[in-house]
Coordinates of C-alpha atoms in Angstrom, one line a residue:
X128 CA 18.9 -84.6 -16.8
X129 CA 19.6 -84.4 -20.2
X130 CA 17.0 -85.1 -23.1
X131 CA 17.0 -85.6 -26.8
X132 CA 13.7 -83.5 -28.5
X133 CA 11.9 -86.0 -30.5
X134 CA 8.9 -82.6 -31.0
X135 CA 9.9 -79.2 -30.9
X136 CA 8.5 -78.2 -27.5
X137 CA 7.9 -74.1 -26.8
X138 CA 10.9 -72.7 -25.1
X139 CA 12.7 -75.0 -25.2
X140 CA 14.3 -76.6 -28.4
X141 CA 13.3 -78.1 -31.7
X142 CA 13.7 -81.7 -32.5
X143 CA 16.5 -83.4 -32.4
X144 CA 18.3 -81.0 -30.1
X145 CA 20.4 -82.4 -27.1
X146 CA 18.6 -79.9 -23.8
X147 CA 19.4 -80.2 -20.1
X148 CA 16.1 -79.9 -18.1
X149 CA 15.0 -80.2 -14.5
X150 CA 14.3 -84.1 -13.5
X151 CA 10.9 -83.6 -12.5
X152 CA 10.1 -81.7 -16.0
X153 CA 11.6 -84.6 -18.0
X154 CA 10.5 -87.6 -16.6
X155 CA 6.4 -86.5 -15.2
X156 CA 6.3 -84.4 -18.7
X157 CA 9.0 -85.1 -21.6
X158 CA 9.1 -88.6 -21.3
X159 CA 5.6 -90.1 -20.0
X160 CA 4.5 -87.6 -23.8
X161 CA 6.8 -88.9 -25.8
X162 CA 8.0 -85.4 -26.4
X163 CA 11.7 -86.6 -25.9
X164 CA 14.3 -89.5 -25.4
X165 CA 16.6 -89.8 -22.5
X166 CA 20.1 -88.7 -23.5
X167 CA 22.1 -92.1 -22.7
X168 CA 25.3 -93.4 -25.2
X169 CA 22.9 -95.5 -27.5
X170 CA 20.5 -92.5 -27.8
X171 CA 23.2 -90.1 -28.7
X172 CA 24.2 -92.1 -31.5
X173 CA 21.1 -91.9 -33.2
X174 CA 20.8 -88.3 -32.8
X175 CA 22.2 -87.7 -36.4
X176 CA 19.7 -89.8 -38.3
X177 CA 16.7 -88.2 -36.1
X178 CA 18.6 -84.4 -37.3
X179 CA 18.7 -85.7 -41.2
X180 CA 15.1 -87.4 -40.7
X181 CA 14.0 -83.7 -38.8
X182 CA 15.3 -81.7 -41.2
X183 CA 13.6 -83.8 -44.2
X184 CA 10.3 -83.9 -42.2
X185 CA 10.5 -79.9 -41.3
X186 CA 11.6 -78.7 -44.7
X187 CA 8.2 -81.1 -46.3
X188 CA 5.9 -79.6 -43.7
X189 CA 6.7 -76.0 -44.0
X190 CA 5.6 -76.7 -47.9
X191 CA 2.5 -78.1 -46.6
X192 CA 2.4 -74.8 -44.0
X193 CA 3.0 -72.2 -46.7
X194 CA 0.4 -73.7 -48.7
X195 CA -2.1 -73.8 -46.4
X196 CA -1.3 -70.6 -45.2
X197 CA -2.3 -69.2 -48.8
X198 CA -5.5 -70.7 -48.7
X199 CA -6.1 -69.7 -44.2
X200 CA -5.5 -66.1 -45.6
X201 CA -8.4 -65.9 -47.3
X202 CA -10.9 -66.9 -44.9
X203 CA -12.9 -64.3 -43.3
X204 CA -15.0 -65.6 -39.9
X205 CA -17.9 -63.5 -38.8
X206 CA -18.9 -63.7 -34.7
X207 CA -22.2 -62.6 -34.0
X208 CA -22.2 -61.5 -29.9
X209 CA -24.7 -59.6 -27.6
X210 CA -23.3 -56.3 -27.2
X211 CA -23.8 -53.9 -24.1
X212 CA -22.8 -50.3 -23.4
X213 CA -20.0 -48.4 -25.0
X214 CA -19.6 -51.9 -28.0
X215 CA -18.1 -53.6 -25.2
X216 CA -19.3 -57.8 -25.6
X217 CA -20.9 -59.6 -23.0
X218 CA -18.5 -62.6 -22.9
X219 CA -15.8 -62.7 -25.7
X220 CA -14.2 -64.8 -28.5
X221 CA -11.2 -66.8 -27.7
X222 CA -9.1 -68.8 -29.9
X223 CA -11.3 -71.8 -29.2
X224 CA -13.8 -70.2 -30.8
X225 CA -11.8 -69.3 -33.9
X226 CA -10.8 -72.7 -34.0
X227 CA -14.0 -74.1 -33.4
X228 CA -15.2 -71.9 -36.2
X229 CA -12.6 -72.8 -38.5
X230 CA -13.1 -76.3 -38.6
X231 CA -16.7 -75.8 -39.1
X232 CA -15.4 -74.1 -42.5
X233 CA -13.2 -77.5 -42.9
X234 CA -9.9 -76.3 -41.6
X235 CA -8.5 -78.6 -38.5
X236 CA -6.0 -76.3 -36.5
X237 CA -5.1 -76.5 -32.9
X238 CA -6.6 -73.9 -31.1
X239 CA -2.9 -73.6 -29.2
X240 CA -2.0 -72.8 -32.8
X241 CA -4.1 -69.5 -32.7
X242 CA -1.7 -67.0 -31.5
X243 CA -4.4 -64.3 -29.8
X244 CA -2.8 -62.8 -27.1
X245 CA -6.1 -62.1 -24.8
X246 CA -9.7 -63.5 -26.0
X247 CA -11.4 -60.4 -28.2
X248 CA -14.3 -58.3 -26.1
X249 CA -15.0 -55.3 -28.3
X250 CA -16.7 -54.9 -32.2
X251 CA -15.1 -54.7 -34.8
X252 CA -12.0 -56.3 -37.4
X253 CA -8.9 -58.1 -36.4
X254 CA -6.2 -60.0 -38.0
X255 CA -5.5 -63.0 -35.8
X256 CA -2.2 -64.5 -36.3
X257 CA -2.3 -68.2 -36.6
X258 CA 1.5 -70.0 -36.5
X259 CA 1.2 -72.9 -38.8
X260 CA 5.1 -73.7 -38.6
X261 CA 8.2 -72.4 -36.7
X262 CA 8.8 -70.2 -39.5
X263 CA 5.1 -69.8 -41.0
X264 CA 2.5 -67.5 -39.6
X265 CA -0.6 -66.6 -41.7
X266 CA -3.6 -64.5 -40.6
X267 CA -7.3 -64.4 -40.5
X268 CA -9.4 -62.3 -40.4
X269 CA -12.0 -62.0 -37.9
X270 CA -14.9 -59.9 -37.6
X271 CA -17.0 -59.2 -34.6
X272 CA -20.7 -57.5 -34.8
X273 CA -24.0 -57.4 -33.1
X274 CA -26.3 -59.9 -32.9
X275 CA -29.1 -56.9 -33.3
X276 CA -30.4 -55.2 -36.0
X277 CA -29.0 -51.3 -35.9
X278 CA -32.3 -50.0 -35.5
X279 CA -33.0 -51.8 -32.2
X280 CA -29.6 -50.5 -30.5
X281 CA -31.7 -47.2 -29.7
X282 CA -31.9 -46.4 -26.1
X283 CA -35.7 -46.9 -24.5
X284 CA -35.3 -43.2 -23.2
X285 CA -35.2 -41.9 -26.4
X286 CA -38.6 -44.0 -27.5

């Protein structure tokens, strides 16, 4: 089956790109989410105008993304976790935490967006890349600490 992109869609094209997919994939997925068109005669013909519309609306958001990405790369986010043997974190933080986080600081990005490999499970200061645009990635910086006081990390044996 052959699809025209109205979304860019991961691995597999941007918009306005003409893609051959499985049947199943196109019309339970790409279709029924609006993510694409079905290739037929009248659809191809207005593949051009959805290109020059793309290309307008791609070229204004990556101003908007390089923008905000200036003002992302400032914010620092502080996670506060219980902490057992060795700095190793009992549970972790995941991108849905950074995102969760982030809009709590008034900045509204998909947590799909957040581009962290595996969720974080040890102390300490990471730069988590956060792709804002095909083309833009910006990161912030996260830090991860105790939720006790240094002085109470002492070992009972030694008490």
């Amino acid at each position: 089956m052959e699809v025209i992109l109205k979304e860019d869609v991961n691995k597999l094209g941007h918009r306005g790109d003409v893609v051959k997919v499985a049947d199943g994939y196109g019309r339970n997925y790409l279709l029924p989410q609006k993510l694409a068109i079905e290739a037929t005669q009248a659809n191809k013909a207005v593949i051009d105008q959805m290109k020059a519309s793309a290309v307008r609306k791609s070229a204004k958001e990556k101003v908007e993304a390089e923008a905000f990405s200036t003002q992302l790369s400032e914010v620092e986010l502080v996670f506060e976790r219980k902490v057992g043997e060795n700095d190793h974190l009992f549970g972790s933080v995941t991108s849905g935490d950074i995102a969760h986080e982030l809009e709590a600081k008034g900045y509204t990005i998909d947590r799909r967006k957040i581009a962290l490999d595996e969720p974080l499970k040890s102390l300490g200061e990471y730069h988590v890349p956060v792709k804002l645009h095909r083309e833009i990635t910006s990161h912030v910086k996260v830090t991860v600490k105790s939720d006790q006081p240094e002085s109470e990390t002492v070992p009972a044996a030694a008490v």
